[in-house]
mmCIF file of C-alpha atoms in Angstrom:
data_model
loop_
_atom_site.group_PDB
_atom_site.id
_atom_site.type_symbol
_atom_site.label_atom_id
_atom_site.label_comp_id
_atom_site.label_asym_id
_atom_site.label_seq_id
_atom_site.Cartn_x
_atom_site.Cartn_y
_atom_site.Cartn_z
ATOM 1 C CA MET A 1 -6.765 24.724 -6.366
ATOM 2 C CA PRO A 2 -6.617 28.263 -4.840
ATOM 3 C CA ARG A 3 -3.920 30.625 -6.037
ATOM 4 C CA LEU A 4 -1.053 31.425 -3.712
ATOM 5 C CA PRO A 5 -1.007 34.988 -2.337
ATOM 6 C CA PRO A 6 1.657 37.113 -4.081
ATOM 7 C CA ALA A 7 2.925 38.237 -0.670
ATOM 8 C CA LEU A 8 3.664 34.603 0.230
ATOM 9 C CA LEU A 9 5.569 34.094 -3.020
ATOM 10 C CA ARG A 10 7.607 37.257 -2.383
ATOM 11 C CA GLN A 11 8.359 36.110 1.149
ATOM 12 C CA ALA A 12 9.589 32.737 -0.113
ATOM 13 C CA HIS A 13 11.783 34.371 -2.778
ATOM 14 C CA SER A 14 13.313 36.726 -0.215
ATOM 15 C CA ILE A 15 14.382 33.679 1.801
ATOM 16 C CA SER A 16 15.582 31.556 -1.122
ATOM 17 C CA PRO A 17 14.835 31.348 -4.863
ATOM 18 C CA GLN A 18 14.703 27.560 -4.442
ATOM 19 C CA LEU A 19 12.055 27.943 -1.749
ATOM 20 C CA HIS A 20 10.088 30.145 -4.140
ATOM 21 C CA ALA A 21 10.338 27.464 -6.839
ATOM 22 C CA LEU A 22 9.048 24.762 -4.492
ATOM 23 C CA LEU A 23 6.154 26.741 -3.046
ATOM 24 C CA PRO A 24 3.573 26.096 -5.830
ATOM 25 C CA ALA A 25 4.094 22.340 -5.487
ATOM 26 C CA CYS A 26 4.183 22.358 -1.676
ATOM 27 C CA ARG A 27 1.398 24.957 -1.207
ATOM 28 C CA ASP A 28 2.706 26.342 2.103
ATOM 29 C CA LEU A 29 5.979 27.752 3.354
ATOM 30 C CA GLN A 30 6.562 25.212 6.107
ATOM 31 C CA SER A 31 6.216 22.262 3.722
ATOM 32 C CA ALA A 32 8.472 23.969 1.187
ATOM 33 C CA ARG A 33 11.122 24.527 3.862
ATOM 34 C CA SER A 34 10.981 20.871 4.889
ATOM 35 C CA GLU A 35 11.198 19.595 1.323
ATOM 36 C CA LEU A 36 14.120 21.876 0.495
ATOM 37 C CA ARG A 37 15.961 20.603 3.575
ATOM 38 C CA TRP A 38 15.338 16.967 2.562
ATOM 39 C CA ILE A 39 16.459 17.667 -1.009
ATOM 40 C CA ARG A 40 19.669 19.303 0.223
ATOM 41 C CA GLU A 41 20.393 16.427 2.600
ATOM 42 C CA HIS A 42 19.773 13.908 -0.170
ATOM 43 C CA ALA A 43 21.993 15.750 -2.640
ATOM 44 C CA LEU A 44 24.778 16.118 -0.086
ATOM 45 C CA SER A 45 24.715 12.458 0.913
ATOM 46 C CA SER A 46 24.620 11.347 -2.728
ATOM 47 C CA SER A 47 27.542 13.530 -3.809
ATOM 48 C CA SER A 48 29.607 12.634 -0.732
ATOM 49 C CA GLY A 49 28.910 8.945 -1.243
ATOM 50 C CA ALA A 50 30.202 9.198 -4.810
ATOM 51 C CA GLY A 51 33.461 10.702 -3.586
ATOM 52 C CA GLN A 52 32.764 14.021 -5.307
ATOM 53 C CA PRO A 53 33.392 17.483 -3.881
ATOM 54 C CA SER A 54 30.199 17.959 -1.939
ATOM 55 C CA ASN A 55 29.647 21.734 -2.371
ATOM 56 C CA ARG A 56 29.926 22.191 -6.158
ATOM 57 C CA HIS A 57 28.311 18.911 -7.163
ATOM 58 C CA GLY A 58 25.838 19.094 -4.286
ATOM 59 C CA ASN A 59 24.598 22.562 -5.327
ATOM 60 C CA ALA A 60 24.110 21.432 -8.912
ATOM 61 C CA ALA A 61 22.245 18.336 -7.714
ATOM 62 C CA VAL A 62 20.001 20.447 -5.477
ATOM 63 C CA ALA A 63 19.113 22.677 -8.429
ATOM 64 C CA ARG A 64 18.204 19.672 -10.580
ATOM 65 C CA LEU A 65 16.087 18.090 -7.863
ATOM 66 C CA VAL A 66 14.323 21.344 -7.020
ATOM 67 C CA ALA A 67 13.464 21.818 -10.714
ATOM 68 C CA ARG A 68 11.931 18.331 -10.865
ATOM 69 C CA ARG A 69 9.864 18.915 -7.747
ATOM 70 C CA ALA A 70 8.808 22.367 -8.951
ATOM 71 C CA ARG A 71 7.297 20.706 -12.041
ATOM 72 C CA GLY A 72 5.020 18.735 -9.717
ATOM 73 C CA GLU A 73 6.918 15.452 -9.654
ATOM 74 C CA PRO A 74 6.231 13.649 -6.338
ATOM 75 C CA LEU A 75 8.942 14.142 -3.739
ATOM 76 C CA GLN A 76 9.306 10.369 -3.343
ATOM 77 C CA TYR A 77 10.364 10.035 -6.981
ATOM 78 C CA VAL A 78 12.673 13.042 -6.676
ATOM 79 C CA LEU A 79 14.438 11.631 -3.600
ATOM 80 C CA GLY A 80 14.078 8.031 -4.765
ATOM 81 C CA SER A 81 12.768 6.626 -1.481
ATOM 82 C CA GLN A 82 9.983 6.660 1.085
ATOM 83 C CA PRO A 83 9.997 5.528 4.750
ATOM 84 C CA PHE A 84 7.359 2.887 5.442
ATOM 85 C CA GLY A 85 7.261 1.699 9.029
ATOM 86 C CA ALA A 86 10.796 0.574 9.886
ATOM 87 C CA LEU A 87 11.582 0.119 6.197
ATOM 88 C CA ASP A 88 13.165 2.465 3.687
ATOM 89 C CA LEU A 89 11.680 1.761 0.274
ATOM 90 C CA ARG A 90 13.034 2.729 -3.109
ATOM 91 C CA CYS A 91 10.518 4.640 -5.232
ATOM 92 C CA ARG A 92 10.656 4.845 -8.988
ATOM 93 C CA PRO A 93 8.394 6.253 -11.730
ATOM 94 C CA GLY A 94 6.160 3.499 -13.064
ATOM 95 C CA VAL A 95 5.434 2.062 -9.601
ATOM 96 C CA LEU A 96 2.885 3.442 -7.136
ATOM 97 C CA ILE A 97 4.263 5.417 -4.180
ATOM 98 C CA PRO A 98 3.528 3.870 -0.729
ATOM 99 C CA ARG A 99 1.044 5.917 1.295
ATOM 100 C CA PRO A 100 0.948 6.566 5.067
ATOM 101 C CA GLU A 101 -2.705 5.434 5.153
ATOM 102 C CA THR A 102 -1.617 2.055 3.804
ATOM 103 C CA GLU A 103 1.090 1.834 6.449
ATOM 104 C CA ALA A 104 -1.507 2.508 9.186
ATOM 105 C CA TYR A 105 -3.793 -0.390 8.267
ATOM 106 C CA VAL A 106 -0.878 -2.779 7.663
ATOM 107 C CA VAL A 107 0.421 -2.070 11.171
ATOM 108 C CA HIS A 108 -3.066 -2.634 12.611
ATOM 109 C CA LEU A 109 -3.496 -5.872 10.672
ATOM 110 C CA ALA A 110 -0.142 -7.149 11.914
ATOM 111 C CA SER A 111 -1.073 -6.378 15.528
ATOM 112 C CA LEU A 112 -4.298 -8.378 15.135
ATOM 113 C CA LEU A 113 -2.497 -11.315 13.534
ATOM 114 C CA LEU A 114 0.086 -11.358 16.314
ATOM 115 C CA ARG A 115 -2.668 -11.299 18.917
ATOM 116 C CA ALA A 116 -4.237 -14.344 17.237
ATOM 117 C CA ARG A 117 -0.945 -16.089 16.435
ATOM 118 C CA LYS A 118 -1.815 -19.172 18.480
ATOM 119 C CA ALA A 119 -4.970 -19.722 16.460
ATOM 120 C CA LEU A 120 -3.191 -18.940 13.209
ATOM 121 C CA GLY A 121 -0.272 -21.146 14.180
ATOM 122 C CA ALA A 122 -2.631 -24.068 14.661
ATOM 123 C CA ALA A 123 -2.890 -24.251 10.892
ATOM 124 C CA ALA A 124 0.830 -24.893 10.774
ATOM 125 C CA ALA A 125 0.709 -27.836 13.157
ATOM 126 C CA ASP A 126 1.554 -30.090 10.214
ATOM 127 C CA GLY A 127 4.712 -28.083 9.577
ATOM 128 C CA ARG A 128 3.159 -25.769 6.976
ATOM 129 C CA PRO A 129 4.149 -22.100 7.413
ATOM 130 C CA LEU A 130 1.780 -19.208 7.848
ATOM 131 C CA ARG A 131 1.355 -18.030 4.261
ATOM 132 C CA VAL A 132 0.580 -14.472 3.176
ATOM 133 C CA VAL A 133 -0.187 -13.457 -0.421
ATOM 134 C CA ASP A 134 -0.088 -9.774 -1.398
ATOM 135 C CA VAL A 135 -1.783 -9.104 -4.755
ATOM 136 C CA CYS A 136 -0.848 -5.962 -6.749
ATOM 137 C CA THR A 137 2.246 -5.650 -4.577
ATOM 138 C CA GLY A 138 3.766 -2.625 -6.356
ATOM 139 C CA SER A 139 6.879 -1.547 -4.449
ATOM 140 C CA GLY A 140 6.408 -4.528 -2.110
ATOM 141 C CA CYS A 141 5.529 -2.191 0.764
ATOM 142 C CA ILE A 142 2.671 -4.267 2.233
ATOM 143 C CA ALA A 143 4.403 -7.628 1.847
ATOM 144 C CA LEU A 144 7.685 -6.399 3.317
ATOM 145 C CA LEU A 145 6.180 -4.500 6.242
ATOM 146 C CA LEU A 146 3.933 -7.425 7.156
ATOM 147 C CA TYR A 147 6.948 -9.726 7.197
ATOM 148 C CA GLN A 148 8.976 -7.241 9.242
ATOM 149 C CA LEU A 149 6.204 -6.917 11.824
ATOM 150 C CA LEU A 150 5.239 -10.602 11.969
ATOM 151 C CA HIS A 151 8.452 -12.584 11.731
ATOM 152 C CA ARG A 152 9.291 -12.452 15.445
ATOM 153 C CA GLY A 153 5.799 -13.688 16.304
ATOM 154 C CA PHE A 154 6.220 -16.691 14.007
ATOM 155 C CA PRO A 155 9.789 -17.755 14.832
ATOM 156 C CA GLY A 156 11.697 -20.556 13.220
ATOM 157 C CA ALA A 157 13.052 -21.000 9.735
ATOM 158 C CA GLY A 158 10.286 -21.061 7.156
ATOM 159 C CA SER A 159 7.465 -20.527 9.670
ATOM 160 C CA LEU A 160 6.291 -17.402 7.826
ATOM 161 C CA ARG A 161 6.135 -17.123 4.033
ATOM 162 C CA VAL A 162 5.121 -14.013 2.104
ATOM 163 C CA LEU A 163 4.484 -13.871 -1.642
ATOM 164 C CA GLY A 164 3.968 -10.592 -3.513
ATOM 165 C CA LEU A 165 2.410 -10.665 -6.978
ATOM 166 C CA ASP A 166 2.097 -7.940 -9.604
ATOM 167 C CA VAL A 167 1.296 -7.825 -13.308
ATOM 168 C CA ALA A 168 3.938 -5.152 -13.996
ATOM 169 C CA PRO A 169 7.543 -6.414 -14.371
ATOM 170 C CA GLU A 170 8.924 -3.045 -13.226
ATOM 171 C CA ALA A 171 6.965 -3.381 -9.981
ATOM 172 C CA VAL A 172 8.275 -6.909 -9.350
ATOM 173 C CA ALA A 173 11.846 -5.743 -10.008
ATOM 174 C CA LEU A 174 11.460 -2.817 -7.582
ATOM 175 C CA ALA A 175 9.882 -5.025 -4.895
ATOM 176 C CA ARG A 176 12.837 -7.422 -5.126
ATOM 177 C CA GLU A 177 15.220 -4.469 -4.904
ATOM 178 C CA ASN A 178 13.427 -3.249 -1.781
ATOM 179 C CA LEU A 179 13.680 -6.705 -0.245
ATOM 180 C CA GLU A 180 17.447 -6.809 -0.823
ATOM 181 C CA ARG A 181 17.887 -3.191 0.277
ATOM 182 C CA ASN A 182 16.157 -3.659 3.611
ATOM 183 C CA VAL A 183 17.976 -6.906 4.351
ATOM 184 C CA ARG A 184 21.272 -5.059 3.768
ATOM 185 C CA ARG A 185 20.098 -2.249 6.058
ATOM 186 C CA GLY A 186 19.205 -4.741 8.790
ATOM 187 C CA ALA A 187 15.532 -3.765 8.766
ATOM 188 C CA LEU A 188 14.661 -7.316 7.629
ATOM 189 C CA PRO A 189 16.306 -10.556 8.752
ATOM 190 C CA ALA A 190 18.530 -12.393 6.290
ATOM 191 C CA THR A 191 16.042 -15.274 6.181
ATOM 192 C CA ALA A 192 13.641 -13.001 4.285
ATOM 193 C CA LEU A 193 16.009 -13.180 1.320
ATOM 194 C CA GLU A 194 18.396 -16.077 1.815
ATOM 195 C CA GLY A 195 15.786 -18.420 3.273
ATOM 196 C CA GLY A 196 13.224 -17.494 0.650
ATOM 197 C CA ASP A 197 10.702 -16.335 3.253
ATOM 198 C CA VAL A 198 9.721 -13.401 1.033
ATOM 199 C CA ARG A 199 9.348 -13.740 -2.726
ATOM 200 C CA PHE A 200 7.977 -11.632 -5.537
ATOM 201 C CA ALA A 201 6.644 -12.882 -8.852
ATOM 202 C CA GLN A 202 4.891 -11.535 -11.927
ATOM 203 C CA ALA A 203 1.312 -12.711 -12.396
ATOM 204 C CA ASP A 204 -1.950 -11.446 -13.842
ATOM 205 C CA LEU A 205 -4.815 -11.860 -11.371
ATOM 206 C CA PHE A 206 -7.222 -12.220 -14.292
ATOM 207 C CA SER A 207 -5.248 -14.994 -15.997
ATOM 208 C CA ASP A 208 -6.044 -18.324 -14.369
ATOM 209 C CA GLY A 209 -2.906 -19.921 -15.769
ATOM 210 C CA GLU A 210 -0.499 -17.228 -14.562
ATOM 211 C CA TRP A 211 -2.267 -16.901 -11.210
ATOM 212 C CA ASN A 212 -2.330 -20.608 -10.404
ATOM 213 C CA SER A 213 1.279 -21.033 -11.482
ATOM 214 C CA ALA A 214 2.514 -18.097 -9.400
ATOM 215 C CA VAL A 215 0.675 -19.040 -6.211
ATOM 216 C CA GLY A 216 1.675 -22.688 -6.682
ATOM 217 C CA GLN A 217 5.326 -21.648 -6.560
ATOM 218 C CA ARG A 218 5.019 -21.567 -2.797
ATOM 219 C CA GLY A 219 5.151 -25.349 -2.755
ATOM 220 C CA GLY A 220 2.290 -27.701 -1.972
ATOM 221 C CA GLU A 221 -1.264 -27.184 -3.079
ATOM 222 C CA ILE A 222 -2.651 -23.819 -4.127
ATOM 223 C CA ALA A 223 -5.537 -23.909 -1.636
ATOM 224 C CA GLY A 224 -3.647 -23.079 1.529
ATOM 225 C CA VAL A 225 -3.162 -19.315 1.863
ATOM 226 C CA ASP A 226 -3.806 -17.957 5.336
ATOM 227 C CA VAL A 227 -3.793 -14.188 4.699
ATOM 228 C CA LEU A 228 -4.770 -12.495 1.418
ATOM 229 C CA VAL A 229 -4.084 -8.761 1.156
ATOM 230 C CA SER A 230 -4.321 -6.341 -1.740
ATOM 231 C CA ASN A 231 -4.139 -2.677 -2.644
ATOM 232 C CA PRO A 232 -5.568 -3.060 -6.157
ATOM 233 C CA PRO A 233 -6.484 -0.473 -8.792
ATOM 234 C CA TYR A 234 -9.773 0.964 -7.511
ATOM 235 C CA ILE A 235 -10.328 4.367 -9.136
ATOM 236 C CA SER A 236 -12.821 4.860 -11.954
ATOM 237 C CA THR A 237 -11.716 6.498 -15.191
ATOM 238 C CA GLN A 238 -13.844 9.534 -14.387
ATOM 239 C CA GLY A 239 -12.529 9.676 -10.821
ATOM 240 C CA PHE A 240 -8.928 9.524 -12.028
ATOM 241 C CA ASP A 241 -9.456 12.402 -14.452
ATOM 242 C CA ARG A 242 -11.559 14.483 -12.054
ATOM 243 C CA ASP A 243 -10.536 13.790 -8.457
ATOM 244 C CA THR A 244 -6.862 12.818 -8.326
ATOM 245 C CA GLY A 245 -4.134 15.389 -7.816
ATOM 246 C CA ARG A 246 -2.120 16.658 -10.749
ATOM 247 C CA SER A 247 1.064 14.954 -9.540
ATOM 248 C CA VAL A 248 -0.781 11.618 -9.410
ATOM 249 C CA ARG A 249 -2.245 12.017 -12.906
ATOM 250 C CA ASN A 250 1.001 13.236 -14.449
ATOM 251 C CA PHE A 251 3.549 11.014 -12.741
ATOM 252 C CA GLU A 252 2.114 7.892 -11.065
ATOM 253 C CA PRO A 253 1.182 4.779 -13.085
ATOM 254 C CA ARG A 254 -2.424 4.719 -14.252
ATOM 255 C CA LEU A 255 -2.194 0.904 -14.404
ATOM 256 C CA ALA A 256 -1.866 0.771 -10.606
ATOM 257 C CA LEU A 257 -4.826 3.073 -10.029
ATOM 258 C CA VAL A 258 -7.482 2.423 -12.694
ATOM 259 C CA PRO A 259 -8.666 -1.095 -13.617
ATOM 260 C CA GLY A 260 -8.051 -1.908 -17.269
ATOM 261 C CA ALA A 261 -10.835 -1.491 -19.791
ATOM 262 C CA GLY A 262 -12.868 -4.610 -20.351
ATOM 263 C CA LEU A 263 -12.034 -6.349 -17.067
ATOM 264 C CA SER A 264 -15.558 -5.786 -15.756
ATOM 265 C CA GLN A 265 -17.280 -7.362 -18.757
ATOM 266 C CA GLY A 266 -19.568 -10.124 -17.616
ATOM 267 C CA THR A 267 -19.652 -8.901 -14.019
ATOM 268 C CA ALA A 268 -22.420 -7.083 -12.174
ATOM 269 C CA CYS A 269 -20.077 -4.743 -10.305
ATOM 270 C CA ALA A 270 -18.930 -1.229 -11.154
ATOM 271 C CA PRO A 271 -15.759 -1.105 -13.309
ATOM 272 C CA GLU A 272 -13.723 0.313 -10.415
ATOM 273 C CA ASP A 273 -14.751 -2.634 -8.192
ATOM 274 C CA VAL A 274 -13.738 -5.413 -10.579
ATOM 275 C CA PHE A 275 -10.547 -6.354 -8.714
ATOM 276 C CA TYR A 276 -12.516 -6.999 -5.517
ATOM 277 C CA ALA A 277 -14.952 -9.249 -7.338
ATOM 278 C CA ARG A 278 -12.023 -11.205 -8.773
ATOM 279 C CA LEU A 279 -10.181 -11.401 -5.422
ATOM 280 C CA LEU A 280 -13.286 -12.746 -3.705
ATOM 281 C CA LYS A 281 -13.700 -15.260 -6.511
ATOM 282 C CA VAL A 282 -10.154 -16.608 -6.196
ATOM 283 C CA SER A 283 -10.588 -16.718 -2.418
ATOM 284 C CA ARG A 284 -12.890 -19.693 -2.984
ATOM 285 C CA VAL A 285 -9.848 -21.597 -4.249
ATOM 286 C CA LEU A 286 -7.222 -20.139 -1.908
ATOM 287 C CA ARG A 287 -9.486 -20.445 1.156
ATOM 288 C CA PRO A 288 -7.721 -17.730 3.208
ATOM 289 C CA ARG A 289 -8.818 -17.195 6.764
ATOM 290 C CA VAL A 290 -8.021 -13.461 6.695
ATOM 291 C CA MET A 291 -8.451 -10.920 3.874
ATOM 292 C CA LEU A 292 -7.780 -7.187 3.781
ATOM 293 C CA PHE A 293 -8.419 -4.993 0.741
ATOM 294 C CA GLU A 294 -7.654 -1.278 0.421
ATOM 295 C CA VAL A 295 -10.492 0.837 -1.013
ATOM 296 C CA GLY A 296 -10.843 4.391 -2.245
ATOM 297 C CA ASP A 297 -13.607 5.792 -0.046
ATOM 298 C CA MET A 298 -16.505 4.914 2.222
ATOM 299 C CA GLU A 299 -18.938 4.296 -0.621
ATOM 300 C CA GLN A 300 -16.612 1.759 -2.191
ATOM 301 C CA ALA A 301 -15.990 0.207 1.227
ATOM 302 C CA ARG A 302 -19.729 -0.393 1.571
ATOM 303 C CA ARG A 303 -19.896 -2.024 -1.853
ATOM 304 C CA VAL A 304 -16.930 -4.307 -1.165
ATOM 305 C CA ALA A 305 -18.228 -5.220 2.297
ATOM 306 C CA GLN A 306 -21.559 -6.069 0.699
ATOM 307 C CA MET A 307 -19.760 -8.336 -1.797
ATOM 308 C CA ALA A 308 -17.966 -10.022 1.090
ATOM 309 C CA THR A 309 -21.209 -10.735 2.939
ATOM 310 C CA GLY A 310 -22.276 -12.705 -0.122
ATOM 311 C CA LEU A 311 -19.400 -15.184 0.161
ATOM 312 C CA GLU A 312 -20.191 -18.892 0.367
ATOM 313 C CA GLN A 313 -20.897 -19.871 3.981
ATOM 314 C CA SER A 314 -21.045 -16.133 4.704
ATOM 315 C CA GLU A 315 -22.159 -16.816 8.261
ATOM 316 C CA GLN A 316 -18.577 -17.944 8.977
ATOM 317 C CA TRP A 317 -17.094 -14.645 7.790
ATOM 318 C CA HIS A 318 -16.743 -11.563 9.968
ATOM 319 C CA VAL A 319 -16.650 -8.335 7.918
ATOM 320 C CA GLU A 320 -15.419 -4.913 9.048
ATOM 321 C CA ILE A 321 -14.820 -1.560 7.397
ATOM 322 C CA TRP A 322 -11.695 0.296 8.462
ATOM 323 C CA ARG A 323 -11.322 4.030 8.153
ATOM 324 C CA ASP A 324 -7.955 5.800 8.414
ATOM 325 C CA ASP A 325 -6.073 4.813 11.591
ATOM 326 C CA PRO A 326 -8.287 1.796 12.376
ATOM 327 C CA ASP A 327 -6.695 1.346 15.798
ATOM 328 C CA LEU A 328 -8.150 4.728 16.821
ATOM 329 C CA ASP A 329 -11.929 4.800 17.057
ATOM 330 C CA GLY A 330 -12.068 8.584 17.466
ATOM 331 C CA ASN A 331 -14.572 10.660 19.365
ATOM 332 C CA ASP A 332 -17.541 8.919 17.814
ATOM 333 C CA GLY A 333 -16.422 5.447 18.908
ATOM 334 C CA LEU A 334 -17.195 2.319 16.955
ATOM 335 C CA ARG A 335 -19.895 2.738 14.324
ATOM 336 C CA GLU A 336 -21.858 0.212 12.313
ATOM 337 C CA GLU A 337 -23.276 -0.140 8.824
ATOM 338 C CA VAL A 338 -26.168 -2.456 8.019
ATOM 339 C CA LEU A 339 -25.467 -4.289 4.752
ATOM 340 C CA ASN A 340 -27.412 -7.281 3.456
ATOM 341 C CA GLY A 341 -29.184 -7.341 6.802
ATOM 342 C CA ARG A 342 -25.900 -7.671 8.719
ATOM 343 C CA ARG A 343 -24.325 -5.212 11.122
ATOM 344 C CA ILE A 344 -20.851 -4.335 9.870
ATOM 345 C CA PRO A 345 -18.487 -2.638 12.354
ATOM 346 C CA VAL A 346 -16.735 0.521 11.149
ATOM 347 C CA ARG A 347 -13.437 1.236 12.912
ATOM 348 C CA GLY A 348 -11.225 4.305 12.976
ATOM 349 C CA SER A 349 -11.892 7.840 11.804
ATOM 350 C CA GLY A 350 -11.506 9.741 8.582
ATOM 351 C CA HIS A 351 -11.941 8.265 5.112
ATOM 352 C CA GLY A 352 -13.020 4.711 4.370
ATOM 353 C CA ARG A 353 -9.740 2.925 3.733
ATOM 354 C CA SER A 354 -10.061 -0.864 3.729
ATOM 355 C CA VAL A 355 -12.338 -3.857 4.182
ATOM 356 C CA PHE A 356 -11.295 -6.579 6.633
ATOM 357 C CA VAL A 357 -12.783 -10.061 6.243
ATOM 358 C CA HIS A 358 -11.885 -13.078 8.400
ATOM 359 C CA ARG A 359 -13.086 -16.309 9.914
ATOM 360 C CA VAL A 360 -10.796 -16.440 12.940
ATOM 361 C CA PRO A 361 -12.860 -16.141 16.167
ATOM 362 C CA GLU A 362 -9.837 -14.782 18.042
ATOM 363 C CA LEU A 363 -9.875 -11.681 15.819
ATOM 364 C CA VAL A 364 -13.430 -10.707 16.793
ATOM 365 C CA THR A 365 -13.469 -8.001 19.463
#
C-alpha cells in the first residue's frame, strides 16, 4: 500500500486531529471527511437516545470510535450497522460484513424471480410456498433482502418461506436480531417474523444429520427447495494471507472466508472450491430450480460453472456467470465462456462475482 504524502497528512491535521487520525485507514481526505461525519452522527444519536448530555458524552464517544477506526477496524463494526438495500443491518465482530457487490446480485436475482413468478408459482399450486434456502447466511443479509424484495410478488400468508442456515451460532443470533430489527423498522412485514416466513437455524453443511434436520424444519419433505443461494467461504489460505486487506485479516471472521482444513479431502476440487462441490451435491437431494453462488473472482467462477455443467441431466440446467452489477452489461455487451463444450453467458462488468444456475425456461433471456 503506497504511503500517504506528508503534505496530505498535514492538511488533514490542520482541519481536525480526528481527520488526521482517520486518514491512514481511509486513504483519502474525502473518505475521511465522510467517515468522521458518520461517526459524529452516530455518537450524537446514541448519546441523545440514552438521555445523556449530547455534547460531553458525544465528544468522548466520537474519540473512542475514531480511535477504533484509526486502528483499521472496519467502519461497519465501529458504527454497528450497514445499509443493505432497504434494510439496515446490525454488524458485529465475528460475523462477515455485508458487501455492496452482494447486494447488487441479490437485487438482480430478485428481479428475475419476480419476472418468472408465474412459472415459479406453478410449483405452489398444491399450496406449498415458494421456498428459499440461504446457506452460510452470516448476518442474514441475502435471506432478508430476498424476502423484502419478493414478498409482494408472492402475496398471501405463507406463500414465501425463507430459511437461513449457518454453522456459527453468533451468525444465527445476529441474523435473528436483524430480522426483528427490520420488522420493527417497518422495512419487513410482520409476517416475516410473526408468521414464521423467515427463519434462521444453525447447521453444518458438511454434516448430513444437521443439514437434513435443519432443512426439514420447513415442514414436509426435504426435497422441495425452489431457490438455493449461498455466499460461502471461498478464499484459499494463501489468498487470505496474501490478497485480503489488513482490516479483513485482522477483524473479519476467517471461518466465513476460508474453508476449514480437511473439508476438501476426498474431493477433486481445489480447497477453496469445496463448498461449491458440497452445495451441488446436496442440490441432488433438494432439487432446487434456481441456484446462485457468490465466488471470489473470474477464475473461480469458471471452475464453479464447469462443476455446474456436470450436474445430472445437465442439459436441463442453464448456467451463467455474473460479474459485478449483472443487470448492466457494460460497453462490451454480453460475453460468453466455453466450458465443457457449452457456451456460458457472462453478464455485467467488473470482477467475476457469482454463478447462476437454473432450470426455469422463463429465466432464459
